[in-house]
Structure formats: C-alpha cells, structure tokens
XYZ file of C-alpha atoms in Angstrom:
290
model
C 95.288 132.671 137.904
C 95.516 135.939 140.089
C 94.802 138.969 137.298
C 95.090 142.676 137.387
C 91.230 143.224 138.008
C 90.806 146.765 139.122
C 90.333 145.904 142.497
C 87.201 144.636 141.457
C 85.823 141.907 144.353
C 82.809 140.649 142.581
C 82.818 137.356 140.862
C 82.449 137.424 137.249
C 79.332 135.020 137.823
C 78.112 137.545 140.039
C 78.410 140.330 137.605
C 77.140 138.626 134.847
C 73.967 138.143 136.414
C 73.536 141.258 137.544
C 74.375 142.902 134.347
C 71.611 140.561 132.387
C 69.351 141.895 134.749
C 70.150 145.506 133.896
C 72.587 146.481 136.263
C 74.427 149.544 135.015
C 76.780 149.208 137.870
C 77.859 145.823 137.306
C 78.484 145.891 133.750
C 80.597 149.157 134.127
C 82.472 146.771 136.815
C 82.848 144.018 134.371
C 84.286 145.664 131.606
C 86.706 147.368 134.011
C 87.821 144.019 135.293
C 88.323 142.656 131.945
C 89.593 145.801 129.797
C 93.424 146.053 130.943
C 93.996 142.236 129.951
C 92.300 142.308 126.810
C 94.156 145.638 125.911
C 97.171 143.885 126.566
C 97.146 140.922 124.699
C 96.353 143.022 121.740
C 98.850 145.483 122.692
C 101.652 142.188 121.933
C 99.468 141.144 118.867
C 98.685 144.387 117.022
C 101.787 146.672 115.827
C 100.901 149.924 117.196
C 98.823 151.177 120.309
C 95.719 152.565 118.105
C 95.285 149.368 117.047
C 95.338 147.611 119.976
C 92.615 150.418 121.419
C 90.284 149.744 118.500
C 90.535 145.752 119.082
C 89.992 145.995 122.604
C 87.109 148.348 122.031
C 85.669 145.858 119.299
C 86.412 143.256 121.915
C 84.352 144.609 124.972
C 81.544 145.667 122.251
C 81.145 141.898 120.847
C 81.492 141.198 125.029
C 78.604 143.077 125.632
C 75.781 142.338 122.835
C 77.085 138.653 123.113
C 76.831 138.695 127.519
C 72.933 136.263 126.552
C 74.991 133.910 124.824
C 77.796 132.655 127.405
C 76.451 129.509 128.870
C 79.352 129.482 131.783
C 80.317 126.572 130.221
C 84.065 127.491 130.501
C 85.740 130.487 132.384
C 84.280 134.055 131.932
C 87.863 134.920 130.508
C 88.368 132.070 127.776
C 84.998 132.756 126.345
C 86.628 136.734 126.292
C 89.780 135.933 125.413
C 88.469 133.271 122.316
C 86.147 136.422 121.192
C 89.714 138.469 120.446
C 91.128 135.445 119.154
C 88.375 134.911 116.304
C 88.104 138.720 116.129
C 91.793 139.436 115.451
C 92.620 136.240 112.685
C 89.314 137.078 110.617
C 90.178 140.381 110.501
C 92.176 141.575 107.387
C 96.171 141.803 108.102
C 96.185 144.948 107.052
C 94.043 146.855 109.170
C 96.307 146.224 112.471
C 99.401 145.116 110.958
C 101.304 147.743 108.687
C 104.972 146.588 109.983
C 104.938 142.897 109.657
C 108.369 141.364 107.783
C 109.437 138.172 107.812
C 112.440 136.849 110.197
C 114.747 137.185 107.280
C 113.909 140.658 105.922
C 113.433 141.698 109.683
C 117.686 140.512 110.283
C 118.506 141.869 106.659
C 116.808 145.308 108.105
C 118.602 145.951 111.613
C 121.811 144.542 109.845
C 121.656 147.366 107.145
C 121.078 149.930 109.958
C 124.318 151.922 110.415
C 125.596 151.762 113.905
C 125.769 154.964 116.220
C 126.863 156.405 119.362
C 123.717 158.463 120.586
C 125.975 160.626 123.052
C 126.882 161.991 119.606
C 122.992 163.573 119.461
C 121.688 166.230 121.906
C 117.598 165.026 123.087
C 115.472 165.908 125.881
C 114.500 162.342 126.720
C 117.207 160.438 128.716
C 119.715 158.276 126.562
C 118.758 154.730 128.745
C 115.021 155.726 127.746
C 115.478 155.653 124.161
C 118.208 152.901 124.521
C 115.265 150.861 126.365
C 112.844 152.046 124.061
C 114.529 150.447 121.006
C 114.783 147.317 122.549
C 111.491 147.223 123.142
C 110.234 148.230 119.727
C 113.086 145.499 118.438
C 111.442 143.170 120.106
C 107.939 143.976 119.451
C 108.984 143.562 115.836
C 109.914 140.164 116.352
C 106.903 139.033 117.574
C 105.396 140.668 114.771
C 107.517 138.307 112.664
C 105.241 135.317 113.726
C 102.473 134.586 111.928
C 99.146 135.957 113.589
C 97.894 132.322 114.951
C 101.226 131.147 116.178
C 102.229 135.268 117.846
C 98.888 134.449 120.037
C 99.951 131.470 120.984
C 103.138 132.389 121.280
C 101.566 135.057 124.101
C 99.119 133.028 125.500
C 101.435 130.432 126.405
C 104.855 131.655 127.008
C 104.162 135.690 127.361
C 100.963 135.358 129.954
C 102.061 131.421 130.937
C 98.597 130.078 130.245
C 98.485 126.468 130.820
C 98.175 124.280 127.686
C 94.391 123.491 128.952
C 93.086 127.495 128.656
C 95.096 127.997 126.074
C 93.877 124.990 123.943
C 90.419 126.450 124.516
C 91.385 129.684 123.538
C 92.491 128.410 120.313
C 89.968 125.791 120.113
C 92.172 123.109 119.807
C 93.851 120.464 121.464
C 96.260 120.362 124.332
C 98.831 119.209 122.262
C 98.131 120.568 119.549
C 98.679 124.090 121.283
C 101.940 122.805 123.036
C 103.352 121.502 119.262
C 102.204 125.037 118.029
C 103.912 126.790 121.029
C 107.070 125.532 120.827
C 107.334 125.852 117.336
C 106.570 129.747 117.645
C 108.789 129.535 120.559
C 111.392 127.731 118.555
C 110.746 130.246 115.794
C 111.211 133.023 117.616
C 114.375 131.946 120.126
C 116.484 130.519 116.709
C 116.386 133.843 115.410
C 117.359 135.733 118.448
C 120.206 133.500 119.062
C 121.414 134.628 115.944
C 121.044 137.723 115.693
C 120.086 139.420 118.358
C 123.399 140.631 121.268
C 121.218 140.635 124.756
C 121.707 136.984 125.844
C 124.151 135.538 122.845
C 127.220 138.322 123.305
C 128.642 137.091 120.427
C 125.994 138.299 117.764
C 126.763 142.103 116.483
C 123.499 143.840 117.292
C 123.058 146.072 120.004
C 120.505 148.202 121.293
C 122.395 150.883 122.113
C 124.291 151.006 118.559
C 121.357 151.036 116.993
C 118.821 153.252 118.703
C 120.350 156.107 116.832
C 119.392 154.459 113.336
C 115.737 153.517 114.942
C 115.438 157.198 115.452
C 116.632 158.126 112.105
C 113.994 155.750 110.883
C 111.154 156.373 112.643
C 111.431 153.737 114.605
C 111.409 155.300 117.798
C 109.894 158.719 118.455
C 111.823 160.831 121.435
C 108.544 162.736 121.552
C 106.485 160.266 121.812
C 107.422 157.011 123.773
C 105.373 153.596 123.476
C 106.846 151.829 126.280
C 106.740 154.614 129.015
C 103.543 154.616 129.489
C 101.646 154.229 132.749
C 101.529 150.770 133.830
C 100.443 148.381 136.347
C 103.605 146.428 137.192
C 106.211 143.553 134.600
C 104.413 140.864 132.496
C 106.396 138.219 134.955
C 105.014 139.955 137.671
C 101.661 139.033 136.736
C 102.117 135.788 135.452
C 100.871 132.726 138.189
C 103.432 130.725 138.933
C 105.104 127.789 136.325
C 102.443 125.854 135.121
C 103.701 121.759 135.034
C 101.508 120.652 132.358
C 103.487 122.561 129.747
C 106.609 120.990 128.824
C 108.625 123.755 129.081
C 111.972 123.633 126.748
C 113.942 126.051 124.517
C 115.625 129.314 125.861
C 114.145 130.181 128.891
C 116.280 133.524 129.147
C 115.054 135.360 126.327
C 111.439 134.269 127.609
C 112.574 135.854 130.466
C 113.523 139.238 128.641
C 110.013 139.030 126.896
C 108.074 139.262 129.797
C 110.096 141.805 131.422
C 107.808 144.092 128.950
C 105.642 146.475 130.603
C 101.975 145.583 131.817
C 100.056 148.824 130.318
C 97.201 150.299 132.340
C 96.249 151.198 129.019
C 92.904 153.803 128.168
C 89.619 153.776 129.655
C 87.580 152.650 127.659
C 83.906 152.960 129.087
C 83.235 156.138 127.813
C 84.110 155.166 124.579
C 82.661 151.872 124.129
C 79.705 153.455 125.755
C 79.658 155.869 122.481
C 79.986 153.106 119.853
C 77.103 151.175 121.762
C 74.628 154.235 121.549
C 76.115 154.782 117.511
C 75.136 151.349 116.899
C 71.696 152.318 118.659
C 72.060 149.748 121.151
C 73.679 151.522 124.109
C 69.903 151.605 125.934
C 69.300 147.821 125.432
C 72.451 148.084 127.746
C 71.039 150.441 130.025
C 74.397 152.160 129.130
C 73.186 156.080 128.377
C-alpha cells in the first residue's frame, strides 16, 4: 500500500534500527512518517478533532516506549495501527465520544430539524462551504452511530480499503471474521442511509442544504470555525491502493464512494508535543528526545 509518508525514503526497518540505537534523526523521521495516518484514522473514530490529537499523541507515545518490543513479526504499521486499536476500545466512551446516538435517535434528530433556506442568513463563509460542511459533520455522525469495534472496522476496511488480511491483524481476528464484521457495519451503516439520507436515494426528504441552517442553529456547524476545511493532503480515495480482491465486496458501493470523498487531513505536528509529554513522563532522554 502506497501511504502519505512525508516524503520520507527510509524504510521503516531502517529507521527502527537506527532509532534503537539512539538516532534522534531517525525517530523524528519515523514518527513523521507515521503521524498523518494515525491522526486520521482517529480523526473518523473520535467525534471531534481534540480528540483525535490526544489519541494520536497517546498513540506515537505508546509507539515510542514500546519501539524494544516490536519483533518485525508483522508490518511496522499493523503493529501501529493495533496499538490505536487496543488504545481507543479500552479507553472509556466518554472521554472521546460526547456525540454518539444511536441510528434511530440520530434519524429522529435531523428529522425534527426544521428545514431552511440559508440565502435567507447573511455569513462571511461561502454558502457551498457550510452546505459541504454539514454534510460532512452529517456524515461523521453516522459513523459515530456504529459501535466503536465495528466504526474501525468499518474504516479499516471500507474507508482506507485494507485488505481483510491487515485488517484481521489489526483486529486480531480472523479473515472472516473481519469480512462478517465489515459488512455488517457496512450493512449497518448503508440501510440507514438509504433511508434516510437524500445524496444517492433522491427520494428520502433530507438534504444538506435544507438543513445546514438548523446545524448552525444547533451548533452543529460553526461558520467560524470549520472542521472540514482544513489543510489537507489530497481525498481518502485518492489514497486508497487500488481494489483489493480478497474482500468480497457487496452492498452500496456509491455511498462508500461519498465516504471516502472525505478529506485526508495533514493534521498537527506533533513532535514538539509528544516530545513534551515524553520529557513530563521523565523519559524524553531515554529517547534521546531533549
């Protein structure tokens, strides 16, 4: 799988070794090589950008004091990416998730939300922003709707296209066991929008547009502030390799489609910070990370 890696050259084998052998240098390069994806996929599993900044800094830390222990006995980035996995389900809910509903309440919510023209309302920020914004945030939401271990799977597998055999690692479970689990997130998920939501099935009510206003109103969406403008490396489905075969692939391939049209998200730095934690913990020289 071709990544976004910083334009990073080394191997990670290459880095790793150099970093056990305290080079500064190359553990600066691996955590740059590494931080945009991991940001990322907690971007699509967390419910607001803090969050996702705190998991991936939790993330690289755990990386970093745990570099001795990875026996290359898989791929650099499944031994990463099964770190955020077990960091992000043992964590409590609450901490990342303050916005969670269930598929019902989530439908009973945008159906009690009054529709509005927003060329009614004066704002600074163009109209097809905040229009684009509220789809996004919509949609966000609905992932949110998932429960924690099937949304990562549900990203893993249909959002990033890993292959059933990375993402059963991930998980730590089976090949088929993560394809049953997929499509029944992806199932989940793809019902729901087929019945409620207007941007493939025309004949459902909701629209972005009609509702942005309401979002607004709501807090939703903040004109001042927007989550999905940010500065970003390219489209999910531009980063994605291309169709895996070993996944059976089935369901509604559109609104896949519409999911990974999401933004990629350069995301923060996050050396300097992580940097900070390691030398609060009293462990940043061990790293030779002062």
């Amino acid at each position: 799988m071709k990544f976004y890696e910083a334009n990073i050259q080394e191997s990670d084998q290459e880095l790793i070794a150099a970093s056990l052998e305290g080079d500064q240098i190359a553990l600066e390069k691996l955590i740059k090589k590494h931080q945009a994806w991991v940001y990322n996929i907690a971007w699509n599993m967390a419910d607001n950008p803090e969050a996702a900044a705190d998991i991936t800094q939790e993330v690289l830390i755990r990386m970093i004091t745990k570099l001795s222990t990875f026996k290359q006995e898989s791929q650099f980035r499944t031994w990463l990416y099964r770190m955020l996995k077990n960091y992000f389900l043992n964590t409590k809910r609450d901490k990342y998730e303050q916005n969670t509903l269930a598929f019902e309440d989530f439908a009973a919510g945008l159906n009690g939300i009054r529709d509005e023209k927003l060329s009614d309302y004066t704002f600074e920020v163009e109209e097809k922003l905040l229009v684009k914004e509220a789809k996004m945030g919509c949609m966000k939401a609905m992932l949110l709707c998932l429960k924690p271990e099937q949304r990562m799977i549900y990203i893993l597998g249909e959002l990033f296209e890993f292959p059933d055999r990375l993402g059963g690692e991930i998980m730590e479970i089976s090949r088929a066991n993560f394809r049953i689990k997929l499509h029944r997130a992806r199932k989940q998920l793809y019902t729901f929008m087929d019945g409620q939501c207007g941007l493939i099935n025309r004949k459902n009510p909701c629209r972005c547009a009609k509702k942005t206003m309401g979002f607004i109103k709501k807090g939703y969406v903040n004109p001042d502030k927007l989550l999905f403008e940010q500065e970003r490396v390219n489209r999910i489905e531009a980063l994605v390799p291309q169709k895996t075969k070993d996944l059976e692939k089935e369901g509604m391939p559109a609104y896949q489609k519409i999911f990974q049209e999401h933004p990629f998200l350069k995301g923060p730095e996050f050396l300097e910070e992580v940097k900070a934690l390691l030398r609060s913990k009293g462990i940043g020289g061990t790293f030779n990370l002062n």
